[in-house]
mmCIF file of C-alpha atoms and ligand atoms in Angstrom:
data_model
loop_
_atom_site.group_PDB
_atom_site.id
_atom_site.type_symbol
_atom_site.label_atom_id
_atom_site.label_comp_id
_atom_site.label_asym_id
_atom_site.label_seq_id
_atom_site.Cartn_x
_atom_site.Cartn_y
_atom_site.Cartn_z
ATOM 1 C CA MET A 269 -15.092 -22.697 -20.280
ATOM 2 C CA THR A 270 -15.883 -19.464 -18.999
ATOM 3 C CA THR A 271 -18.589 -18.697 -16.952
ATOM 4 C CA ASP A 272 -20.170 -16.210 -20.222
ATOM 5 C CA SER A 273 -19.249 -16.059 -23.878
ATOM 6 C CA ARG A 274 -15.693 -15.089 -23.483
ATOM 7 C CA SER A 275 -12.323 -17.149 -23.413
ATOM 8 C CA LEU A 276 -9.407 -16.623 -21.220
ATOM 9 C CA GLU A 277 -7.726 -15.176 -23.538
ATOM 10 C CA GLU A 278 -10.206 -12.711 -24.528
ATOM 11 C CA ILE A 279 -11.173 -11.806 -21.737
ATOM 12 C CA LEU A 280 -7.031 -11.293 -20.486
ATOM 13 C CA SER A 281 -7.054 -9.010 -24.171
ATOM 14 C CA ARG A 282 -9.825 -6.650 -24.075
ATOM 15 C CA PRO A 283 -11.141 -4.457 -20.416
ATOM 16 C CA PRO A 284 -12.898 -3.875 -18.870
ATOM 17 C CA LEU A 285 -14.104 -7.276 -16.720
ATOM 18 C CA THR A 286 -16.888 -8.031 -15.200
ATOM 19 C CA ARG A 287 -17.396 -8.334 -11.847
ATOM 20 C CA GLY A 288 -17.925 -12.233 -12.552
ATOM 21 C CA GLU A 289 -15.037 -12.540 -14.687
ATOM 22 C CA ILE A 290 -12.837 -10.799 -11.937
ATOM 23 C CA VAL A 291 -14.207 -13.480 -9.965
ATOM 24 C CA GLU A 292 -13.223 -16.139 -12.548
ATOM 25 C CA LEU A 293 -9.298 -14.894 -12.670
ATOM 26 C CA LEU A 294 -9.559 -14.914 -9.328
ATOM 27 C CA SER A 295 -10.359 -18.559 -8.789
ATOM 28 C CA LEU A 296 -7.947 -19.143 -12.072
ATOM 29 C CA PRO A 297 -6.448 -22.874 -11.058
ATOM 30 C CA ASP A 298 -3.026 -21.720 -13.577
ATOM 31 C CA PRO A 299 -2.319 -18.291 -13.368
ATOM 32 C CA ALA A 300 0.174 -18.473 -15.684
ATOM 33 C CA PRO A 301 -1.379 -16.309 -18.477
ATOM 34 C CA LEU A 302 -2.910 -13.737 -16.655
ATOM 35 C CA PHE A 303 0.888 -13.010 -14.515
ATOM 36 C CA GLN A 304 2.257 -12.871 -18.109
ATOM 37 C CA LYS A 305 -0.936 -9.969 -19.048
ATOM 38 C CA ALA A 306 -0.208 -8.309 -15.695
ATOM 39 C CA ASP A 307 3.120 -7.971 -16.820
ATOM 40 C CA GLN A 308 2.988 -7.459 -20.907
ATOM 41 C CA VAL A 309 0.758 -4.149 -19.419
ATOM 42 C CA ARG A 310 2.830 -3.444 -17.046
ATOM 43 C CA LYS A 311 5.767 -2.523 -19.140
ATOM 44 C CA LYS A 312 3.558 -0.875 -22.251
ATOM 45 C CA PHE A 313 1.814 1.955 -19.864
ATOM 46 C CA VAL A 314 4.910 1.977 -16.990
ATOM 47 C CA GLY A 315 7.738 0.791 -19.030
ATOM 48 C CA ASP A 316 10.462 -1.243 -16.854
ATOM 49 C CA ALA A 317 11.515 1.171 -14.782
ATOM 50 C CA VAL A 318 11.078 0.687 -10.832
ATOM 51 C CA TYR A 319 10.346 3.626 -8.700
ATOM 52 C CA LEU A 320 11.621 3.459 -5.024
ATOM 53 C CA ARG A 321 10.019 4.998 -1.584
ATOM 54 C CA GLY A 322 11.933 5.450 1.944
ATOM 55 C CA LEU A 323 9.451 4.628 4.082
ATOM 56 C CA ILE A 324 9.685 5.789 7.271
ATOM 57 C CA GLU A 325 7.768 4.217 10.793
ATOM 58 C CA PHE A 326 7.613 6.368 12.790
ATOM 59 C CA SER A 327 5.153 5.567 15.185
ATOM 60 C CA ASN A 328 3.315 2.429 16.632
ATOM 61 C CA TYR A 329 1.099 4.399 19.192
ATOM 62 C CA CYS A 330 -2.429 3.147 17.240
ATOM 63 C CA LYS A 331 -6.023 4.285 18.739
ATOM 64 C CA ASN A 332 -7.481 1.791 17.020
ATOM 65 C CA ASP A 333 -8.738 -2.268 17.917
ATOM 66 C CA CYS A 334 -8.027 -3.600 14.018
ATOM 67 C CA LEU A 335 -8.931 -7.317 14.580
ATOM 68 C CA TYR A 336 -6.496 -8.171 12.493
ATOM 69 C CA CYS A 337 -3.657 -6.180 13.196
ATOM 70 C CA GLY A 338 0.321 -6.595 15.580
ATOM 71 C CA ILE A 339 -0.024 -2.778 16.003
ATOM 72 C CA ARG A 340 -4.122 -2.882 17.116
ATOM 73 C CA ARG A 341 -4.198 -0.789 21.051
ATOM 74 C CA SER A 342 -5.730 -3.988 23.112
ATOM 75 C CA ASN A 343 -1.909 -6.325 21.833
ATOM 76 C CA ALA A 344 0.042 -5.411 25.517
ATOM 77 C CA ASN A 345 2.292 -6.956 24.027
ATOM 78 C CA ALA A 346 3.048 -4.208 20.920
ATOM 79 C CA VAL A 347 6.441 -2.795 22.695
ATOM 80 C CA ARG A 348 5.677 1.040 21.945
ATOM 81 C CA TYR A 349 7.853 3.323 20.489
ATOM 82 C CA ARG A 350 7.707 7.295 18.724
ATOM 83 C CA MET A 351 10.571 9.345 17.034
ATOM 84 C CA THR A 352 10.759 12.375 17.673
ATOM 85 C CA PRO A 353 10.100 14.937 14.867
ATOM 86 C CA GLU A 354 13.976 15.044 15.276
ATOM 87 C CA GLU A 355 14.710 10.823 13.961
ATOM 88 C CA ILE A 356 12.687 11.553 11.924
ATOM 89 C CA TYR A 357 14.267 14.339 9.750
ATOM 90 C CA ARG A 358 17.723 12.611 9.802
ATOM 91 C CA THR A 359 16.255 9.404 8.324
ATOM 92 C CA ALA A 360 14.348 10.961 6.216
ATOM 93 C CA ARG A 361 17.924 13.288 4.785
ATOM 94 C CA GLN A 362 19.089 10.119 4.860
ATOM 95 C CA ALA A 363 16.959 7.924 2.676
ATOM 96 C CA VAL A 364 17.158 11.327 0.287
ATOM 97 C CA GLN A 365 20.712 11.130 0.776
ATOM 98 C CA ASN A 366 20.684 7.971 -0.202
ATOM 99 C CA GLY A 367 19.065 8.231 -3.251
ATOM 100 C CA TYR A 368 15.484 8.169 -2.645
ATOM 101 C CA LYS A 369 12.688 10.481 -4.276
ATOM 102 C CA THR A 370 10.172 10.093 -1.922
ATOM 103 C CA VAL A 371 10.007 9.213 1.686
ATOM 104 C CA VAL A 372 7.214 7.615 3.008
ATOM 105 C CA LEU A 373 5.670 8.243 6.302
ATOM 106 C CA GLN A 374 3.682 5.793 7.555
ATOM 107 C CA SER A 375 1.803 5.318 11.448
ATOM 108 C CA GLY A 376 -0.618 4.060 13.648
ATOM 109 C CA GLU A 377 -2.884 6.132 14.370
ATOM 110 C CA ASP A 378 -1.045 8.330 17.233
ATOM 111 C CA TRP A 379 -2.745 11.139 19.143
ATOM 112 C CA TRP A 380 0.539 12.665 19.747
ATOM 113 C CA PHE A 381 1.610 13.884 16.967
ATOM 114 C CA ASP A 382 -0.610 16.729 15.703
ATOM 115 C CA ALA A 383 -1.777 18.557 12.410
ATOM 116 C CA ASP A 384 1.269 20.561 12.843
ATOM 117 C CA LYS A 385 3.489 18.710 14.190
ATOM 118 C CA ILE A 386 2.474 16.764 11.449
ATOM 119 C CA ALA A 387 3.302 19.622 9.518
ATOM 120 C CA SER A 388 6.946 21.534 10.024
ATOM 121 C CA ILE A 389 7.784 17.469 10.252
ATOM 122 C CA ILE A 390 6.614 17.565 5.807
ATOM 123 C CA ARG A 391 8.090 21.199 5.014
ATOM 124 C CA GLN A 392 11.057 19.413 6.379
ATOM 125 C CA ILE A 393 11.584 16.963 3.912
ATOM 126 C CA LYS A 394 10.567 18.918 0.918
ATOM 127 C CA GLU A 395 13.151 21.146 1.373
ATOM 128 C CA LEU A 396 15.319 18.000 1.317
ATOM 129 C CA GLY A 397 13.930 18.208 -2.947
ATOM 130 C CA ALA A 398 11.690 14.983 -2.155
ATOM 131 C CA ALA A 399 8.126 13.396 -2.119
ATOM 132 C CA VAL A 400 6.089 13.023 0.644
ATOM 133 C CA THR A 401 3.922 10.611 1.529
ATOM 134 C CA LEU A 402 1.633 9.959 4.435
ATOM 135 C CA SER A 403 0.330 7.112 5.528
ATOM 136 C CA LEU A 404 -1.392 7.621 9.101
ATOM 137 C CA GLY A 405 -4.902 6.268 8.862
ATOM 138 C CA GLU A 406 -8.417 8.684 9.233
ATOM 139 C CA LYS A 407 -8.120 12.248 9.942
ATOM 140 C CA THR A 408 -10.093 15.802 9.334
ATOM 141 C CA ARG A 409 -10.678 16.563 5.931
ATOM 142 C CA GLU A 410 -9.130 20.248 7.526
ATOM 143 C CA GLU A 411 -5.778 17.421 8.979
ATOM 144 C CA TYR A 412 -5.618 16.325 5.179
ATOM 145 C CA ALA A 413 -5.628 20.130 4.079
ATOM 146 C CA CYS A 414 -2.906 21.203 6.294
ATOM 147 C CA TYR A 415 -0.991 18.664 5.276
ATOM 148 C CA ARG A 416 -1.119 19.185 1.929
ATOM 149 C CA LYS A 417 -0.878 23.198 2.232
ATOM 150 C CA ALA A 418 2.431 22.120 4.026
ATOM 151 C CA GLY A 419 3.413 20.593 0.452
ATOM 152 C CA ALA A 420 2.808 16.822 1.191
ATOM 153 C CA ASP A 421 2.078 14.843 -2.260
ATOM 154 C CA ARG A 422 0.239 11.252 -1.644
ATOM 155 C CA TYR A 423 -1.288 9.910 0.594
ATOM 156 C CA LEU A 424 -1.440 5.614 0.684
ATOM 157 C CA LEU A 425 -5.136 4.571 3.416
ATOM 158 C CA ARG A 426 -6.015 0.692 1.790
ATOM 159 C CA ILE A 427 -10.175 0.717 2.121
ATOM 160 C CA GLU A 428 -8.811 -2.644 3.456
ATOM 161 C CA THR A 429 -12.147 -4.631 2.351
ATOM 162 C CA THR A 430 -15.025 -3.283 0.226
ATOM 163 C CA ASP A 431 -17.288 -5.990 2.752
ATOM 164 C CA LYS A 432 -18.693 -2.512 5.015
ATOM 165 C CA ALA A 433 -20.710 -5.288 7.176
ATOM 166 C CA LEU A 434 -16.679 -7.176 7.192
ATOM 167 C CA TYR A 435 -14.889 -3.728 7.313
ATOM 168 C CA GLU A 436 -16.542 -3.823 10.658
ATOM 169 C CA THR A 437 -16.440 -6.252 12.158
ATOM 170 C CA LEU A 438 -12.855 -6.066 11.894
ATOM 171 C CA ASP A 439 -12.602 -2.912 12.655
ATOM 172 C CA PRO A 440 -14.339 -2.243 15.766
ATOM 173 C CA GLN A 441 -16.154 1.255 16.218
ATOM 174 C CA MET A 442 -14.629 2.543 12.737
ATOM 175 C CA SER A 443 -17.296 3.390 10.565
ATOM 176 C CA TRP A 444 -16.048 2.508 5.902
ATOM 177 C CA ASP A 445 -18.326 5.164 4.902
ATOM 178 C CA ASN A 446 -16.130 7.819 7.707
ATOM 179 C CA ARG A 447 -12.681 5.374 5.418
ATOM 180 C CA VAL A 448 -14.434 6.446 2.117
ATOM 181 C CA ARG A 449 -15.176 9.416 2.980
ATOM 182 C CA CYS A 450 -10.754 10.092 3.390
ATOM 183 C CA LEU A 451 -10.520 9.227 0.104
ATOM 184 C CA GLU A 452 -12.644 11.345 -1.139
ATOM 185 C CA ASP A 453 -11.532 14.109 0.904
ATOM 186 C CA LEU A 454 -7.997 13.203 -0.161
ATOM 187 C CA LYS A 455 -9.057 12.923 -3.873
ATOM 188 C CA GLU A 456 -10.461 17.077 -3.931
ATOM 189 C CA LEU A 457 -7.054 18.377 -2.159
ATOM 190 C CA GLY A 458 -5.547 17.373 -5.246
ATOM 191 C CA TYR A 459 -3.281 13.850 -3.522
ATOM 192 C CA GLU A 460 -1.917 10.972 -6.362
ATOM 193 C CA VAL A 461 -4.350 8.612 -3.540
ATOM 194 C CA GLY A 462 -3.011 5.274 -2.771
ATOM 195 C CA SER A 463 -5.787 2.090 -1.448
ATOM 196 C CA GLY A 464 -5.434 -1.588 -1.957
ATOM 197 C CA SER A 465 -6.699 -4.093 0.043
ATOM 198 C CA LEU A 466 -5.888 -6.931 2.491
ATOM 199 C CA VAL A 467 -6.272 -10.664 0.485
ATOM 200 C CA GLY A 468 -7.424 -14.084 2.711
ATOM 201 C CA LEU A 469 -9.340 -12.462 5.495
ATOM 202 C CA PRO A 470 -11.759 -14.672 6.902
ATOM 203 C CA GLY A 471 -15.011 -14.501 5.843
ATOM 204 C CA GLN A 472 -13.624 -12.066 2.802
ATOM 205 C CA THR A 473 -15.299 -13.378 -0.638
ATOM 206 C CA ALA A 474 -13.850 -13.437 -3.906
ATOM 207 C CA GLU A 475 -16.830 -11.614 -5.013
ATOM 208 C CA SER A 476 -16.206 -9.088 -3.003
ATOM 209 C CA LEU A 477 -12.378 -9.716 -3.738
ATOM 210 C CA ALA A 478 -13.816 -8.365 -7.246
ATOM 211 C CA GLU A 479 -15.832 -4.924 -5.698
ATOM 212 C CA ASP A 480 -12.763 -4.400 -3.783
ATOM 213 C CA LEU A 481 -11.046 -3.885 -7.767
ATOM 214 C CA LEU A 482 -14.242 -2.328 -9.682
ATOM 215 C CA PHE A 483 -13.608 0.094 -6.354
ATOM 216 C CA PHE A 484 -10.436 0.593 -6.738
ATOM 217 C CA LYS A 485 -11.382 2.038 -10.721
ATOM 218 C CA SER A 486 -14.409 4.380 -9.787
ATOM 219 C CA LEU A 487 -12.458 6.332 -7.519
ATOM 220 C CA PRO A 488 -9.875 5.821 -9.131
ATOM 221 C CA VAL A 489 -6.601 5.170 -7.219
ATOM 222 C CA ASP A 490 -4.005 6.227 -8.468
ATOM 223 C CA MET A 491 -1.534 3.606 -6.196
ATOM 224 C CA ALA A 492 -3.219 0.333 -4.604
ATOM 225 C CA GLY A 493 -1.047 -2.053 -2.763
ATOM 226 C CA ILE A 494 -2.368 -5.499 -2.767
ATOM 227 C CA GLY A 495 -1.431 -6.731 1.322
ATOM 228 C CA PRO A 496 -1.889 -10.628 2.246
ATOM 229 C CA PHE A 497 -2.987 -11.428 5.184
ATOM 230 C CA ILE A 498 -0.468 -12.556 7.782
ATOM 231 C CA PRO A 499 -2.563 -13.187 11.224
ATOM 232 C CA HIS A 500 0.049 -11.836 14.091
ATOM 233 C CA PRO A 501 -0.212 -13.930 17.424
ATOM 234 C CA ASP A 502 -2.121 -11.145 19.455
ATOM 235 C CA THR A 503 -4.463 -10.618 18.242
ATOM 236 C CA PRO A 504 -7.450 -12.005 18.490
ATOM 237 C CA LEU A 505 -7.079 -13.403 14.632
ATOM 238 C CA ALA A 506 -4.191 -15.736 16.327
ATOM 239 C CA GLN A 507 -5.769 -19.007 15.018
ATOM 240 C CA GLU A 508 -6.273 -17.653 11.423
ATOM 241 C CA LYS A 509 -4.538 -19.064 8.689
ATOM 242 C CA ALA A 510 -2.409 -17.307 5.574
ATOM 243 C CA GLU A 511 -2.187 -20.364 3.263
ATOM 244 C CA GLY A 512 -3.008 -19.717 0.155
ATOM 245 C CA HIS A 513 -2.390 -15.697 0.607
ATOM 246 C CA PHE A 514 0.641 -15.114 -1.398
ATOM 247 C CA GLU A 515 -1.335 -15.548 -4.676
ATOM 248 C CA LEU A 516 -4.680 -14.277 -3.888
ATOM 249 C CA ALA A 517 -2.997 -11.803 -3.890
ATOM 250 C CA LEU A 518 -0.257 -11.934 -6.562
ATOM 251 C CA LYS A 519 -3.864 -12.680 -8.592
ATOM 252 C CA MET A 520 -5.529 -9.590 -7.636
ATOM 253 C CA MET A 521 -2.639 -7.324 -8.579
ATOM 254 C CA ALA A 522 -2.345 -8.808 -11.946
ATOM 255 C CA ILE A 523 -5.761 -8.186 -12.200
ATOM 256 C CA MET A 524 -5.575 -4.341 -10.960
ATOM 257 C CA ARG A 525 -2.884 -3.911 -13.699
ATOM 258 C CA LEU A 526 -5.548 -5.380 -16.755
ATOM 259 C CA ILE A 527 -8.387 -2.737 -15.045
ATOM 260 C CA LEU A 528 -6.128 0.082 -14.290
ATOM 261 C CA PRO A 529 -3.394 -0.295 -16.858
ATOM 262 C CA ASP A 530 -0.807 2.597 -15.689
ATOM 263 C CA ILE A 531 -0.744 3.301 -11.996
ATOM 264 C CA ASN A 532 1.656 2.712 -9.611
ATOM 265 C CA ILE A 533 2.113 -0.820 -7.820
ATOM 266 C CA PRO A 534 4.261 -1.630 -5.161
ATOM 267 C CA ALA A 535 5.092 -5.292 -4.241
ATOM 268 C CA THR A 536 4.042 -5.059 -0.711
ATOM 269 C CA THR A 537 6.923 -6.772 1.957
ATOM 270 C CA ALA A 538 3.885 -8.932 2.991
ATOM 271 C CA MET A 539 4.222 -9.977 -0.385
ATOM 272 C CA GLU A 540 8.126 -10.772 0.507
ATOM 273 C CA THR A 541 7.125 -12.086 4.109
ATOM 274 C CA LEU A 542 5.322 -14.710 2.700
ATOM 275 C CA HIS A 543 8.121 -15.737 0.043
ATOM 276 C CA PRO A 544 11.690 -15.187 0.317
ATOM 277 C CA GLN A 545 11.323 -13.737 -3.477
ATOM 278 C CA GLY A 546 8.422 -11.487 -3.380
ATOM 279 C CA ARG A 547 8.294 -8.347 -3.906
ATOM 280 C CA LEU A 548 10.649 -9.594 -7.300
ATOM 281 C CA LEU A 549 8.369 -12.220 -8.274
ATOM 282 C CA ALA A 550 5.669 -9.455 -7.650
ATOM 283 C CA LEU A 551 6.938 -7.188 -10.353
ATOM 284 C CA GLN A 552 6.654 -9.664 -12.127
ATOM 285 C CA CYS A 553 2.846 -9.634 -12.159
ATOM 286 C CA GLY A 554 2.078 -6.308 -12.643
ATOM 287 C CA ALA A 555 4.053 -4.134 -9.662
ATOM 288 C CA ASN A 556 6.865 -0.856 -10.940
ATOM 289 C CA VAL A 557 6.881 0.174 -7.463
ATOM 290 C CA ILE A 558 8.547 -1.207 -3.686
ATOM 291 C CA MET A 559 9.045 0.839 -0.587
ATOM 292 C CA PRO A 560 12.598 -0.396 1.469
ATOM 293 C CA ASN A 561 11.643 -0.111 4.698
ATOM 294 C CA VAL A 562 14.493 2.470 5.583
ATOM 295 C CA THR A 563 13.533 3.485 8.908
ATOM 296 C CA ALA A 564 16.021 1.725 11.860
ATOM 297 C CA GLU A 565 16.144 -0.486 13.340
ATOM 298 C CA THR A 566 15.608 -0.553 17.627
ATOM 299 C CA PHE A 567 12.066 1.695 15.825
ATOM 300 C CA CYS A 568 11.143 -1.176 12.778
ATOM 301 C CA ARG A 569 11.536 -4.479 14.761
ATOM 302 C CA ASN A 570 7.462 -2.590 16.435
ATOM 303 C CA TYR A 571 5.763 -1.771 14.391
ATOM 304 C CA ALA A 572 4.946 -6.226 13.846
ATOM 305 C CA LEU A 573 1.526 -5.612 11.972
ATOM 306 C CA TYR A 574 2.303 -9.448 11.280
ATOM 307 C CA PRO A 575 5.234 -11.844 12.457
ATOM 308 C CA GLY A 576 8.428 -12.079 10.171
ATOM 309 C CA LYS A 577 7.830 -8.302 8.708
ATOM 310 C CA ALA A 578 10.350 -7.858 6.096
ATOM 311 C CA HIS A 579 12.875 -5.303 7.348
ATOM 312 C CA SER A 580 15.714 -4.710 5.236
ATOM 313 C CA ALA A 581 18.537 -3.308 6.965
ATOM 314 C CA PRO A 582 18.925 0.080 5.189
ATOM 315 C CA SER A 583 20.703 0.944 2.167
ATOM 316 C CA ALA A 584 21.148 2.986 -1.011
ATOM 317 C CA ALA A 585 18.198 3.251 -3.750
ATOM 318 C CA ALA A 586 21.282 1.797 -6.379
ATOM 319 C CA ALA A 587 21.860 -1.261 -4.466
ATOM 320 C CA TRP A 588 18.037 -2.349 -5.899
ATOM 321 C CA ASN A 589 20.107 -1.874 -9.348
ATOM 322 C CA GLU A 590 21.144 -5.624 -9.125
ATOM 323 C CA SER A 591 18.390 -7.745 -8.583
ATOM 324 C CA LEU A 592 16.620 -5.959 -10.852
ATOM 325 C CA ALA A 593 18.687 -6.566 -12.990
ATOM 326 C CA ALA A 594 17.862 -9.996 -12.834
ATOM 327 C CA ILE A 595 14.418 -10.304 -14.228
ATOM 328 C CA GLY A 596 15.442 -6.857 -16.899
ATOM 329 C CA ARG A 597 14.754 -3.752 -14.480
ATOM 330 C CA THR A 598 16.518 -0.867 -13.028
ATOM 331 C CA VAL A 599 15.694 1.427 -10.593
ATOM 332 C CA SER A 600 14.448 5.092 -11.523
ATOM 333 C CA ASP A 601 16.264 8.470 -10.716
ATOM 334 C CA GLY A 602 12.685 9.958 -11.513
ATOM 335 C CA TYR A 603 9.542 10.799 -8.496
ATOM 336 C CA GLY A 604 7.340 8.836 -10.877
ATOM 337 C CA PHE A 605 3.957 9.946 -10.056
ATOM 338 C CA HIS A 606 0.826 9.080 -11.544
ATOM 339 C CA GLY A 607 0.134 12.245 -13.307
ATOM 340 C CA ASP A 608 3.460 11.990 -14.473
ATOM 341 C CA TYR A 609 2.599 9.352 -16.794
ATOM 342 C CA LEU A 610 -0.576 10.093 -17.603
ATOM 343 C CA LYS A 611 1.038 14.055 -18.899
ATOM 344 C CA SER A 612 3.430 12.269 -21.172
ATOM 345 C CA ARG A 613 0.367 10.200 -22.352
ATOM 346 C CA ASN A 614 -1.808 13.359 -23.912
HETATM 347 N N1 SAH B 88 -2.619 3.798 10.354
HETATM 348 C C1 SAH B 88 -2.072 3.738 9.065
HETATM 349 C C2 SAH B 88 -1.238 2.640 8.353
HETATM 350 C C3 SAH B 88 -1.412 2.096 8.650
HETATM 351 S S1 SAH B 88 -0.781 0.018 9.414
HETATM 352 C C4 SAH B 88 -3.386 3.613 8.095
HETATM 353 O O1 SAH B 88 -5.195 2.951 9.196
HETATM 354 O O2 SAH B 88 -3.842 3.512 7.202
HETATM 355 C C5 SAH B 88 -0.460 -0.926 7.239
HETATM 356 C C6 SAH B 88 -1.124 -1.411 6.571
HETATM 357 O O3 SAH B 88 -0.452 -2.772 6.278
HETATM 358 C C7 SAH B 88 -3.002 -1.317 6.725
HETATM 359 O O4 SAH B 88 -3.080 -0.898 5.765
HETATM 360 C C8 SAH B 88 -2.841 -3.202 6.240
HETATM 361 O O5 SAH B 88 -3.409 -3.550 5.072
HETATM 362 C C9 SAH B 88 -2.087 -3.249 6.839
HETATM 363 N N2 SAH B 88 -1.755 -4.992 8.271
HETATM 364 C C10 SAH B 88 -1.753 -4.289 9.072
HETATM 365 N N3 SAH B 88 -2.353 -5.878 9.839
HETATM 366 C C11 SAH B 88 -2.322 -6.677 8.626
HETATM 367 C C12 SAH B 88 -1.107 -7.984 8.883
HETATM 368 N N4 SAH B 88 -1.596 -9.191 10.081
HETATM 369 N N5 SAH B 88 -0.959 -8.487 7.186
HETATM 370 C C13 SAH B 88 -0.484 -7.717 7.082
HETATM 371 N N6 SAH B 88 -1.207 -7.286 6.517
HETATM 372 C C14 SAH B 88 -2.140 -5.981 7.343
#
């Protein structure tokens, strides 16, 4: 049944998983037992609470040219926008008033927002009593230190893929080693670090996906998001398909829950885009976080990383209780720091 001596039941119940076992789980024809196990592990380690992070997509200007991404600099069809610091602050304040405990600031690698501007936005938002997560791409250690000093709590930077050659093909002029350097700097500076990968990239193998999970374990990450790759029509990867990516992403996420049982795992927006119930399904396969978009529609409709990106109208955090109740879950009123679960276990 398995390529080595362990049965599926043993593999699922007794970590650590070997690289070969991860590959085997990724190719399971019937993933139901994997999903069930991931759900049990999620419940045991992080409970039934779901943490909401209000996502503000504040600029789609980007100096990079990632082949998969709709806001790559060469996409002349992208309608560019940049919210003002005041607009960002007002959006954050509205989110906090609506019950969000964390605000996530995400953008392309926009040169206009220098470290001083970002630091000043962070300081203002921290005064609202919110936790601040940043997702601004690759910066210098000094810039990361400056944001941290201003009060930023967490940073999200997906490795995208641990296959260095694939990364450097898909992200021209970028260096995989520099991306790892960023993640290491962020850890050393005391951020809670989120990473993650894209699943279904052309040329990506099950072995390299297994490697991604082992990489997250080695850092280790406090959070990791798995995004199914969805081809964007205005990119060089327009002809690729998204078929099978949703299920593969769910499998990756479920295996990640087994390997890193107490981290934060988001049910990603790209999952919702590929499946109408994608986020609720993900929450039942290991996820415990949702990042609802709280950006005004006039802006975020142009934050088109991939086509059909789901954006819900900004709503009160508590409004999520209704859909979550159907799967026996509730919105947490806590901050949901990974460090807090770790402390509560000691
Ligand atoms: N500039 C920031 C934020 C990038 S956008 C950074 O570099 O971290 C956030 C994420 O969107 C990326 O990390 C990537 O994983 C995802 N993404 C980009 N294009 C995508 C696509 N076509 N399909 C699915 N996810 C995509």
